[in-house]
């Protein structure tokens, strides 16, 4: 099952839609199972780590909505604390009833699905916060990236201040993700058209750099199955799967006709990915 976020008019103005997509029995054909209309566009969504029918969405109006696909029409919870667009939303892998959201209002908020207000706010970036990523092994640690050209590492057990700040990019940092097999390794993409990998034990220099490319990468996702593989997508309309050991792409998906806005790996099929684009198509493909 796939959940897809949508926004009218490229997210500039208008309504949004949350779509739940499944597969016809014994075929590879995708079909729309359910759709939920929203009064604003949706930037990001995340399936719950504790409830198979629930997911959260990040709204262009600053709202965070909790949905249950067994409940028709309406979200089961609504939070309206962010004052600008919510750009990224992620469930905690370990404390599975918690999630975080990142916003253009420069803040990151921590939530629990059964509590009516946020548990706390991190406001240490000096610009829009574009993306966030939980550590896969530590329930208190997450990374964030921002318009202010930095990546911050936060440990909530030590308070709300960042414990590390990475400053190697020369322009806005658009996306960040944690390597699922190395607790010290994160990867980031920037409008400086590079992708960089970092060891948070030594923040002076990046471990490696991909690019500069012709266009920036909008989203990067480390494989949950292969230590060395990372998926990149963005403004060149392609998805590239890079092998960081070989330092070269091992697969390129070039069938989208517009900017590729998002990508994700299947948790159950090691070489299966899904992508969505401004061309209004969702692609499911295998390496």
PDB file of C-alpha atoms in Angstrom:
ATOM      1  CA  UNK A   1       0.000   0.000   0.000  1.00  0.00           C
ATOM      2  CA  UNK A   2       1.249   3.494  -0.916  1.00  0.00           C
ATOM      3  CA  UNK A   3       0.216   6.882   0.480  1.00  0.00           C
ATOM      4  CA  UNK A   4       0.713   9.929  -1.748  1.00  0.00           C
ATOM      5  CA  UNK A   5       0.569  13.636  -0.889  1.00  0.00           C
ATOM      6  CA  UNK A   6      -0.876  16.113  -3.370  1.00  0.00           C
ATOM      7  CA  UNK A   7      -1.246  19.857  -3.861  1.00  0.00           C
ATOM      8  CA  UNK A   8      -3.042  21.855  -6.537  1.00  0.00           C
ATOM      9  CA  UNK A   9      -1.159  24.396  -8.674  1.00  0.00           C
ATOM     10  CA  UNK A  10       2.289  23.124  -7.617  1.00  0.00           C
ATOM     11  CA  UNK A  11       1.471  23.945  -4.003  1.00  0.00           C
ATOM     12  CA  UNK A  12       1.246  27.680  -4.627  1.00  0.00           C
ATOM     13  CA  UNK A  13      -2.477  27.981  -3.920  1.00  0.00           C
ATOM     14  CA  UNK A  14      -5.470  25.686  -3.633  1.00  0.00           C
ATOM     15  CA  UNK A  15      -6.520  22.411  -2.088  1.00  0.00           C
ATOM     16  CA  UNK A  16      -4.662  19.183  -1.445  1.00  0.00           C
ATOM     17  CA  UNK A  17      -5.323  15.476  -1.474  1.00  0.00           C
ATOM     18  CA  UNK A  18      -4.128  12.439   0.435  1.00  0.00           C
ATOM     19  CA  UNK A  19      -4.362   9.338  -1.752  1.00  0.00           C
ATOM     20  CA  UNK A  20      -4.135   5.708  -0.631  1.00  0.00           C
ATOM     21  CA  UNK A  21      -3.081   3.414  -3.462  1.00  0.00           C
ATOM     22  CA  UNK A  22      -3.090  -0.363  -3.621  1.00  0.00           C
ATOM     23  CA  UNK A  23      -2.713  -3.133  -6.167  1.00  0.00           C
ATOM     24  CA  UNK A  24      -5.235  -5.228  -8.029  1.00  0.00           C
ATOM     25  CA  UNK A  25      -5.157  -8.865  -6.957  1.00  0.00           C
ATOM     26  CA  UNK A  26      -2.657 -10.935  -8.968  1.00  0.00           C
ATOM     27  CA  UNK A  27      -1.668  -7.969 -11.164  1.00  0.00           C
ATOM     28  CA  UNK A  28       0.838  -5.143 -11.107  1.00  0.00           C
ATOM     29  CA  UNK A  29      -1.849  -2.514 -11.704  1.00  0.00           C
ATOM     30  CA  UNK A  30      -2.137   0.227  -9.094  1.00  0.00           C
ATOM     31  CA  UNK A  31      -5.557   1.559  -8.161  1.00  0.00           C
ATOM     32  CA  UNK A  32      -6.868   4.308  -5.930  1.00  0.00           C
ATOM     33  CA  UNK A  33      -8.320   2.819  -2.749  1.00  0.00           C
ATOM     34  CA  UNK A  34      -9.216   6.028  -0.912  1.00  0.00           C
ATOM     35  CA  UNK A  35      -8.742   9.752  -1.184  1.00  0.00           C
ATOM     36  CA  UNK A  36      -9.108  12.531   1.350  1.00  0.00           C
ATOM     37  CA  UNK A  37      -9.497  16.155   0.320  1.00  0.00           C
ATOM     38  CA  UNK A  38      -7.813  18.916   2.318  1.00  0.00           C
ATOM     39  CA  UNK A  39      -8.216  22.675   2.277  1.00  0.00           C
ATOM     40  CA  UNK A  40      -4.493  23.124   1.735  1.00  0.00           C
ATOM     41  CA  UNK A  41      -1.746  21.325  -0.141  1.00  0.00           C
ATOM     42  CA  UNK A  42       0.205  18.520   1.528  1.00  0.00           C
ATOM     43  CA  UNK A  43       4.009  18.590   1.506  1.00  0.00           C
ATOM     44  CA  UNK A  44       4.871  15.329   3.234  1.00  0.00           C
ATOM     45  CA  UNK A  45       3.330  12.244   4.820  1.00  0.00           C
ATOM     46  CA  UNK A  46       4.566   9.450   7.086  1.00  0.00           C
ATOM     47  CA  UNK A  47       3.019   6.123   8.003  1.00  0.00           C
ATOM     48  CA  UNK A  48       2.734   5.420  11.718  1.00  0.00           C
ATOM     49  CA  UNK A  49       5.333   3.070  13.165  1.00  0.00           C
ATOM     50  CA  UNK A  50       2.800   1.698  15.671  1.00  0.00           C
ATOM     51  CA  UNK A  51      -0.580   1.634  13.867  1.00  0.00           C
ATOM     52  CA  UNK A  52      -0.763   0.150  10.375  1.00  0.00           C
ATOM     53  CA  UNK A  53      -3.804   2.208   9.357  1.00  0.00           C
ATOM     54  CA  UNK A  54      -2.608   5.616  10.540  1.00  0.00           C
ATOM     55  CA  UNK A  55      -0.403   8.292   9.032  1.00  0.00           C
ATOM     56  CA  UNK A  56       0.369  11.974   9.532  1.00  0.00           C
ATOM     57  CA  UNK A  57       0.477  14.734   6.927  1.00  0.00           C
ATOM     58  CA  UNK A  58       2.319  18.061   6.733  1.00  0.00           C
ATOM     59  CA  UNK A  59       0.215  20.958   5.459  1.00  0.00           C
ATOM     60  CA  UNK A  60       1.094  24.085   3.500  1.00  0.00           C
ATOM     61  CA  UNK A  61      -1.025  26.068   5.983  1.00  0.00           C
ATOM     62  CA  UNK A  62       1.113  24.919   8.932  1.00  0.00           C
ATOM     63  CA  UNK A  63      -1.260  22.148   9.999  1.00  0.00           C
ATOM     64  CA  UNK A  64      -0.335  18.624  11.059  1.00  0.00           C
ATOM     65  CA  UNK A  65      -3.102  16.057  10.535  1.00  0.00           C
ATOM     66  CA  UNK A  66      -3.443  12.480  11.792  1.00  0.00           C
ATOM     67  CA  UNK A  67      -5.415  10.149   9.533  1.00  0.00           C
ATOM     68  CA  UNK A  68      -6.842   6.663   9.935  1.00  0.00           C
ATOM     69  CA  UNK A  69      -7.631   5.024   6.607  1.00  0.00           C
ATOM     70  CA  UNK A  70     -10.409   3.010   8.263  1.00  0.00           C
ATOM     71  CA  UNK A  71     -12.170   6.291   9.103  1.00  0.00           C
ATOM     72  CA  UNK A  72     -13.926   7.969   6.145  1.00  0.00           C
ATOM     73  CA  UNK A  73     -13.506  11.604   5.105  1.00  0.00           C
ATOM     74  CA  UNK A  74     -11.937  13.372   8.097  1.00  0.00           C
ATOM     75  CA  UNK A  75      -8.634  13.372  10.021  1.00  0.00           C
ATOM     76  CA  UNK A  76      -8.840  11.978  13.549  1.00  0.00           C
ATOM     77  CA  UNK A  77      -6.602  14.688  15.008  1.00  0.00           C
ATOM     78  CA  UNK A  78      -5.502  18.177  13.940  1.00  0.00           C
ATOM     79  CA  UNK A  79      -2.647  20.291  15.299  1.00  0.00           C
ATOM     80  CA  UNK A  80      -2.170  23.928  14.282  1.00  0.00           C
ATOM     81  CA  UNK A  81       0.931  25.266  16.004  1.00  0.00           C
ATOM     82  CA  UNK A  82       3.288  25.951  13.094  1.00  0.00           C
ATOM     83  CA  UNK A  83       2.874  29.426  11.596  1.00  0.00           C
ATOM     84  CA  UNK A  84       4.167  28.580   8.104  1.00  0.00           C
ATOM     85  CA  UNK A  85       4.338  25.590   5.777  1.00  0.00           C
ATOM     86  CA  UNK A  86       5.262  22.241   7.305  1.00  0.00           C
ATOM     87  CA  UNK A  87       7.912  20.751   5.025  1.00  0.00           C
ATOM     88  CA  UNK A  88       8.792  17.405   6.608  1.00  0.00           C
ATOM     89  CA  UNK A  89       7.256  14.970   9.077  1.00  0.00           C
ATOM     90  CA  UNK A  90       8.789  11.763  10.458  1.00  0.00           C
ATOM     91  CA  UNK A  91       7.777   9.055  12.957  1.00  0.00           C
ATOM     92  CA  UNK A  92      10.310   7.921  15.528  1.00  0.00           C
ATOM     93  CA  UNK A  93      11.600   4.413  14.747  1.00  0.00           C
ATOM     94  CA  UNK A  94      11.965   3.443  18.425  1.00  0.00           C
ATOM     95  CA  UNK A  95       9.574   5.627  20.464  1.00  0.00           C
ATOM     96  CA  UNK A  96       6.876   4.697  17.984  1.00  0.00           C
ATOM     97  CA  UNK A  97       4.109   6.905  19.359  1.00  0.00           C
ATOM     98  CA  UNK A  98       6.196  10.061  18.720  1.00  0.00           C
ATOM     99  CA  UNK A  99       6.884  12.068  15.580  1.00  0.00           C
ATOM    100  CA  UNK A 100       8.485  15.383  14.608  1.00  0.00           C
ATOM    101  CA  UNK A 101       7.640  18.095  12.097  1.00  0.00           C
ATOM    102  CA  UNK A 102       9.820  20.750  10.453  1.00  0.00           C
ATOM    103  CA  UNK A 103       8.544  24.055   9.117  1.00  0.00           C
ATOM    104  CA  UNK A 104       9.367  27.197   7.195  1.00  0.00           C
ATOM    105  CA  UNK A 105       8.712  29.021  10.482  1.00  0.00           C
ATOM    106  CA  UNK A 106      12.259  27.871  11.470  1.00  0.00           C
ATOM    107  CA  UNK A 107      11.001  25.473  14.148  1.00  0.00           C
ATOM    108  CA  UNK A 108      10.887  21.735  14.725  1.00  0.00           C
ATOM    109  CA  UNK A 109       8.096  20.359  16.910  1.00  0.00           C
ATOM    110  CA  UNK A 110       7.856  17.069  18.786  1.00  0.00           C
ATOM    111  CA  UNK A 111       4.448  15.361  19.020  1.00  0.00           C
ATOM    112  CA  UNK A 112       2.642  12.333  20.413  1.00  0.00           C
ATOM    113  CA  UNK A 113      -0.355  11.111  18.469  1.00  0.00           C
ATOM    114  CA  UNK A 114      -2.685  11.029  21.495  1.00  0.00           C
ATOM    115  CA  UNK A 115      -1.775  14.455  22.954  1.00  0.00           C
ATOM    116  CA  UNK A 116      -3.516  17.620  21.777  1.00  0.00           C
ATOM    117  CA  UNK A 117      -0.463  19.891  21.792  1.00  0.00           C
ATOM    118  CA  UNK A 118       3.220  19.565  20.948  1.00  0.00           C
ATOM    119  CA  UNK A 119       5.623  18.153  23.532  1.00  0.00           C
ATOM    120  CA  UNK A 120       8.317  20.694  22.724  1.00  0.00           C
ATOM    121  CA  UNK A 121       9.775  23.054  20.139  1.00  0.00           C
ATOM    122  CA  UNK A 122      13.311  23.354  18.770  1.00  0.00           C
ATOM    123  CA  UNK A 123      14.008  26.798  17.313  1.00  0.00           C
ATOM    124  CA  UNK A 124      17.746  26.915  16.630  1.00  0.00           C
ATOM    125  CA  UNK A 125      17.914  27.265  12.845  1.00  0.00           C
ATOM    126  CA  UNK A 126      18.181  30.746  11.329  1.00  0.00           C
ATOM    127  CA  UNK A 127      15.903  30.025   8.387  1.00  0.00           C
ATOM    128  CA  UNK A 128      13.337  27.612   6.978  1.00  0.00           C
ATOM    129  CA  UNK A 129      13.777  24.009   8.107  1.00  0.00           C
ATOM    130  CA  UNK A 130      13.414  21.763   5.069  1.00  0.00           C
ATOM    131  CA  UNK A 131      13.930  18.229   6.323  1.00  0.00           C
ATOM    132  CA  UNK A 132      14.416  16.082   9.425  1.00  0.00           C
ATOM    133  CA  UNK A 133      15.539  12.498  10.037  1.00  0.00           C
ATOM    134  CA  UNK A 134      15.471  10.383  13.187  1.00  0.00           C
ATOM    135  CA  UNK A 135      18.462   8.276  14.122  1.00  0.00           C
ATOM    136  CA  UNK A 136      17.597   4.620  13.416  1.00  0.00           C
ATOM    137  CA  UNK A 137      19.095   3.467  16.740  1.00  0.00           C
ATOM    138  CA  UNK A 138      18.635   6.306  19.262  1.00  0.00           C
ATOM    139  CA  UNK A 139      15.121   7.475  20.101  1.00  0.00           C
ATOM    140  CA  UNK A 140      16.352  10.896  21.266  1.00  0.00           C
ATOM    141  CA  UNK A 141      18.565  11.853  18.322  1.00  0.00           C
ATOM    142  CA  UNK A 142      17.571  13.441  15.019  1.00  0.00           C
ATOM    143  CA  UNK A 143      19.147  15.526  12.258  1.00  0.00           C
ATOM    144  CA  UNK A 144      17.691  18.647  10.637  1.00  0.00           C
ATOM    145  CA  UNK A 145      18.684  20.803   7.664  1.00  0.00           C
ATOM    146  CA  UNK A 146      17.861  24.354   6.742  1.00  0.00           C
ATOM    147  CA  UNK A 147      17.903  27.391   4.520  1.00  0.00           C
ATOM    148  CA  UNK A 148      20.702  28.644   6.811  1.00  0.00           C
ATOM    149  CA  UNK A 149      23.145  26.222   5.043  1.00  0.00           C
ATOM    150  CA  UNK A 150      23.579  24.032   8.129  1.00  0.00           C
ATOM    151  CA  UNK A 151      22.771  20.538   9.332  1.00  0.00           C
ATOM    152  CA  UNK A 152      22.091  20.216  13.037  1.00  0.00           C
ATOM    153  CA  UNK A 153      22.240  17.083  15.193  1.00  0.00           C
ATOM    154  CA  UNK A 154      19.877  17.185  18.177  1.00  0.00           C
ATOM    155  CA  UNK A 155      19.835  14.940  21.250  1.00  0.00           C
ATOM    156  CA  UNK A 156      16.602  15.505  23.156  1.00  0.00           C
ATOM    157  CA  UNK A 157      18.039  13.834  26.249  1.00  0.00           C
ATOM    158  CA  UNK A 158      20.382  16.840  26.503  1.00  0.00           C
ATOM    159  CA  UNK A 159      17.721  19.509  26.000  1.00  0.00           C
ATOM    160  CA  UNK A 160      16.510  21.415  22.956  1.00  0.00           C
ATOM    161  CA  UNK A 161      19.839  22.907  21.808  1.00  0.00           C
ATOM    162  CA  UNK A 162      21.700  21.156  18.954  1.00  0.00           C
ATOM    163  CA  UNK A 163      24.674  19.075  20.016  1.00  0.00           C
ATOM    164  CA  UNK A 164      26.436  19.462  16.642  1.00  0.00           C
ATOM    165  CA  UNK A 165      26.241  21.830  13.683  1.00  0.00           C
ATOM    166  CA  UNK A 166      27.671  20.910  10.260  1.00  0.00           C
ATOM    167  CA  UNK A 167      28.579  23.866   8.051  1.00  0.00           C
ATOM    168  CA  UNK A 168      30.200  22.436   4.908  1.00  0.00           C
ATOM    169  CA  UNK A 169      27.506  23.282   2.352  1.00  0.00           C
ATOM    170  CA  UNK A 170      27.717  26.660   0.602  1.00  0.00           C
ATOM    171  CA  UNK A 171      23.956  27.057   0.074  1.00  0.00           C
ATOM    172  CA  UNK A 172      20.591  25.900   1.457  1.00  0.00           C
ATOM    173  CA  UNK A 173      20.464  22.270   2.634  1.00  0.00           C
ATOM    174  CA  UNK A 174      17.332  20.626   1.233  1.00  0.00           C
ATOM    175  CA  UNK A 175      17.398  17.057   2.512  1.00  0.00           C
ATOM    176  CA  UNK A 176      19.064  14.887   5.142  1.00  0.00           C
ATOM    177  CA  UNK A 177      18.936  11.198   6.002  1.00  0.00           C
ATOM    178  CA  UNK A 178      20.632   8.774   8.327  1.00  0.00           C
ATOM    179  CA  UNK A 179      22.490   5.680   7.156  1.00  0.00           C
ATOM    180  CA  UNK A 180      20.535   2.736   8.559  1.00  0.00           C
ATOM    181  CA  UNK A 181      23.714   0.682   9.160  1.00  0.00           C
ATOM    182  CA  UNK A 182      26.080   3.288  10.610  1.00  0.00           C
ATOM    183  CA  UNK A 183      24.914   5.311  13.601  1.00  0.00           C
ATOM    184  CA  UNK A 184      27.560   7.969  12.952  1.00  0.00           C
ATOM    185  CA  UNK A 185      26.842   8.538   9.251  1.00  0.00           C
ATOM    186  CA  UNK A 186      24.387  11.003   7.679  1.00  0.00           C
ATOM    187  CA  UNK A 187      23.968  12.240   4.118  1.00  0.00           C
ATOM    188  CA  UNK A 188      22.710  15.611   2.867  1.00  0.00           C
ATOM    189  CA  UNK A 189      21.820  17.431  -0.353  1.00  0.00           C
ATOM    190  CA  UNK A 190      21.950  21.149  -1.052  1.00  0.00           C
ATOM    191  CA  UNK A 191      21.138  23.836  -3.585  1.00  0.00           C
ATOM    192  CA  UNK A 192      24.922  24.068  -4.002  1.00  0.00           C
ATOM    193  CA  UNK A 193      24.240  21.014  -6.244  1.00  0.00           C
ATOM    194  CA  UNK A 194      26.244  18.590  -4.120  1.00  0.00           C
ATOM    195  CA  UNK A 195      25.439  15.580  -1.970  1.00  0.00           C
ATOM    196  CA  UNK A 196      27.706  15.016   1.023  1.00  0.00           C
ATOM    197  CA  UNK A 197      28.209  12.228   3.532  1.00  0.00           C
ATOM    198  CA  UNK A 198      29.286  13.077   7.091  1.00  0.00           C
ATOM    199  CA  UNK A 199      30.668  11.273  10.120  1.00  0.00           C
ATOM    200  CA  UNK A 200      29.239  13.119  13.123  1.00  0.00           C
ATOM    201  CA  UNK A 201      32.301  12.164  15.185  1.00  0.00           C
ATOM    202  CA  UNK A 202      34.450  14.357  12.917  1.00  0.00           C
ATOM    203  CA  UNK A 203      32.507  17.335  11.604  1.00  0.00           C
ATOM    204  CA  UNK A 204      35.370  19.377  10.161  1.00  0.00           C
ATOM    205  CA  UNK A 205      35.027  17.890   6.671  1.00  0.00           C
ATOM    206  CA  UNK A 206      32.553  15.703   4.815  1.00  0.00           C
ATOM    207  CA  UNK A 207      33.584  12.069   4.286  1.00  0.00           C
ATOM    208  CA  UNK A 208      32.727  12.279   0.600  1.00  0.00           C
ATOM    209  CA  UNK A 209      31.001  14.466  -1.956  1.00  0.00           C
ATOM    210  CA  UNK A 210      28.886  13.630  -5.000  1.00  0.00           C
ATOM    211  CA  UNK A 211      28.662  16.338  -7.624  1.00  0.00           C
ATOM    212  CA  UNK A 212      28.353  19.171  -8.233  1.00  0.00           C
ATOM    213  CA  UNK A 213      25.482  18.038 -10.429  1.00  0.00           C
ATOM    214  CA  UNK A 214      23.726  20.091 -13.082  1.00  0.00           C
ATOM    215  CA  UNK A 215      20.699  20.557 -10.794  1.00  0.00           C
ATOM    216  CA  UNK A 216      20.145  20.230  -7.022  1.00  0.00           C
ATOM    217  CA  UNK A 217      18.786  17.043  -5.440  1.00  0.00           C
ATOM    218  CA  UNK A 218      15.439  17.652  -3.742  1.00  0.00           C
ATOM    219  CA  UNK A 219      15.353  14.429  -1.709  1.00  0.00           C
ATOM    220  CA  UNK A 220      17.846  11.788  -0.618  1.00  0.00           C
ATOM    221  CA  UNK A 221      16.931   8.475   1.013  1.00  0.00           C
ATOM    222  CA  UNK A 222      19.381   5.859   2.279  1.00  0.00           C
ATOM    223  CA  UNK A 223      18.437   2.276   1.534  1.00  0.00           C
ATOM    224  CA  UNK A 224      17.040   0.331   4.508  1.00  0.00           C
ATOM    225  CA  UNK A 225      18.444  -2.862   2.953  1.00  0.00           C
ATOM    226  CA  UNK A 226      21.837  -1.963   1.453  1.00  0.00           C
ATOM    227  CA  UNK A 227      24.452  -0.091   3.482  1.00  0.00           C
ATOM    228  CA  UNK A 228      26.082   1.557   0.476  1.00  0.00           C
ATOM    229  CA  UNK A 229      23.040   2.567  -1.621  1.00  0.00           C
ATOM    230  CA  UNK A 230      21.329   5.964  -1.604  1.00  0.00           C
ATOM    231  CA  UNK A 231      18.497   7.243  -3.813  1.00  0.00           C
ATOM    232  CA  UNK A 232      18.609  10.816  -5.143  1.00  0.00           C
ATOM    233  CA  UNK A 233      15.856  12.719  -6.929  1.00  0.00           C
ATOM    234  CA  UNK A 234      15.195  16.300  -7.862  1.00  0.00           C
ATOM    235  CA  UNK A 235      15.155  18.978 -10.468  1.00  0.00           C
ATOM    236  CA  UNK A 236      16.761  17.011 -13.329  1.00  0.00           C
ATOM    237  CA  UNK A 237      13.577  14.866 -13.447  1.00  0.00           C
ATOM    238  CA  UNK A 238      15.588  11.670 -12.805  1.00  0.00           C
ATOM    239  CA  UNK A 239      16.058   9.280  -9.905  1.00  0.00           C
ATOM    240  CA  UNK A 240      19.612   8.044  -9.431  1.00  0.00           C
ATOM    241  CA  UNK A 241      20.663   5.154  -7.206  1.00  0.00           C
ATOM    242  CA  UNK A 242      24.272   5.684  -6.146  1.00  0.00           C
ATOM    243  CA  UNK A 243      26.644   3.079  -4.756  1.00  0.00           C
ATOM    244  CA  UNK A 244      28.814   5.002  -2.287  1.00  0.00           C
ATOM    245  CA  UNK A 245      31.448   2.260  -2.242  1.00  0.00           C
ATOM    246  CA  UNK A 246      31.897   2.429  -6.016  1.00  0.00           C
ATOM    247  CA  UNK A 247      31.210   6.199  -6.124  1.00  0.00           C
ATOM    248  CA  UNK A 248      29.004   5.849  -9.176  1.00  0.00           C
ATOM    249  CA  UNK A 249      25.308   5.504 -10.046  1.00  0.00           C
ATOM    250  CA  UNK A 250      24.168   1.909 -10.484  1.00  0.00           C
ATOM    251  CA  UNK A 251      20.651   2.713 -11.719  1.00  0.00           C
ATOM    252  CA  UNK A 252      18.899   5.710 -13.300  1.00  0.00           C
ATOM    253  CA  UNK A 253      15.124   6.030 -13.642  1.00  0.00           C
ATOM    254  CA  UNK A 254      14.398   8.753 -16.225  1.00  0.00           C
ATOM    255  CA  UNK A 255      10.718   8.329 -17.080  1.00  0.00           C
ATOM    256  CA  UNK A 256       9.255  11.314 -15.208  1.00  0.00           C
ATOM    257  CA  UNK A 257       8.468  14.423 -17.285  1.00  0.00           C
ATOM    258  CA  UNK A 258       8.724  17.009 -14.502  1.00  0.00           C
ATOM    259  CA  UNK A 259      10.595  17.641 -11.236  1.00  0.00           C
ATOM    260  CA  UNK A 260      10.676  14.560  -8.999  1.00  0.00           C
ATOM    261  CA  UNK A 261       9.450  15.726  -5.611  1.00  0.00           C
ATOM    262  CA  UNK A 262       9.755  12.567  -3.536  1.00  0.00           C
ATOM    263  CA  UNK A 263      11.071   9.042  -3.394  1.00  0.00           C
ATOM    264  CA  UNK A 264      11.052   6.147  -0.944  1.00  0.00           C
ATOM    265  CA  UNK A 265      12.309   2.585  -0.596  1.00  0.00           C
ATOM    266  CA  UNK A 266      10.006  -0.338   0.118  1.00  0.00           C
ATOM    267  CA  UNK A 267      10.604  -1.760   3.583  1.00  0.00           C
ATOM    268  CA  UNK A 268       9.588  -5.243   2.433  1.00  0.00           C
ATOM    269  CA  UNK A 269      11.151  -5.598  -1.042  1.00  0.00           C
ATOM    270  CA  UNK A 270      14.869  -4.687  -1.042  1.00  0.00           C
ATOM    271  CA  UNK A 271      15.111  -3.358  -4.618  1.00  0.00           C
ATOM    272  CA  UNK A 272      11.687  -1.725  -4.959  1.00  0.00           C
ATOM    273  CA  UNK A 273      11.188   2.062  -4.932  1.00  0.00           C
ATOM    274  CA  UNK A 274       8.358   4.521  -5.468  1.00  0.00           C
ATOM    275  CA  UNK A 275       8.572   8.097  -6.754  1.00  0.00           C
ATOM    276  CA  UNK A 276       6.182  10.962  -7.347  1.00  0.00           C
ATOM    277  CA  UNK A 277       6.538  14.027  -9.512  1.00  0.00           C
ATOM    278  CA  UNK A 278       5.026  17.312 -10.593  1.00  0.00           C
ATOM    279  CA  UNK A 279       4.032  15.446 -13.765  1.00  0.00           C
ATOM    280  CA  UNK A 280       1.186  14.025 -11.588  1.00  0.00           C
ATOM    281  CA  UNK A 281       2.413  10.432 -11.930  1.00  0.00           C
ATOM    282  CA  UNK A 282       3.546   7.915  -9.323  1.00  0.00           C
ATOM    283  CA  UNK A 283       6.143   5.407 -10.518  1.00  0.00           C
ATOM    284  CA  UNK A 284       6.840   2.068  -8.889  1.00  0.00           C
ATOM    285  CA  UNK A 285      10.072   0.526 -10.146  1.00  0.00           C
ATOM    286  CA  UNK A 286      12.682  -2.096  -9.296  1.00  0.00           C
ATOM    287  CA  UNK A 287      16.457  -1.918  -9.607  1.00  0.00           C
TER     288      UNK A 287
END
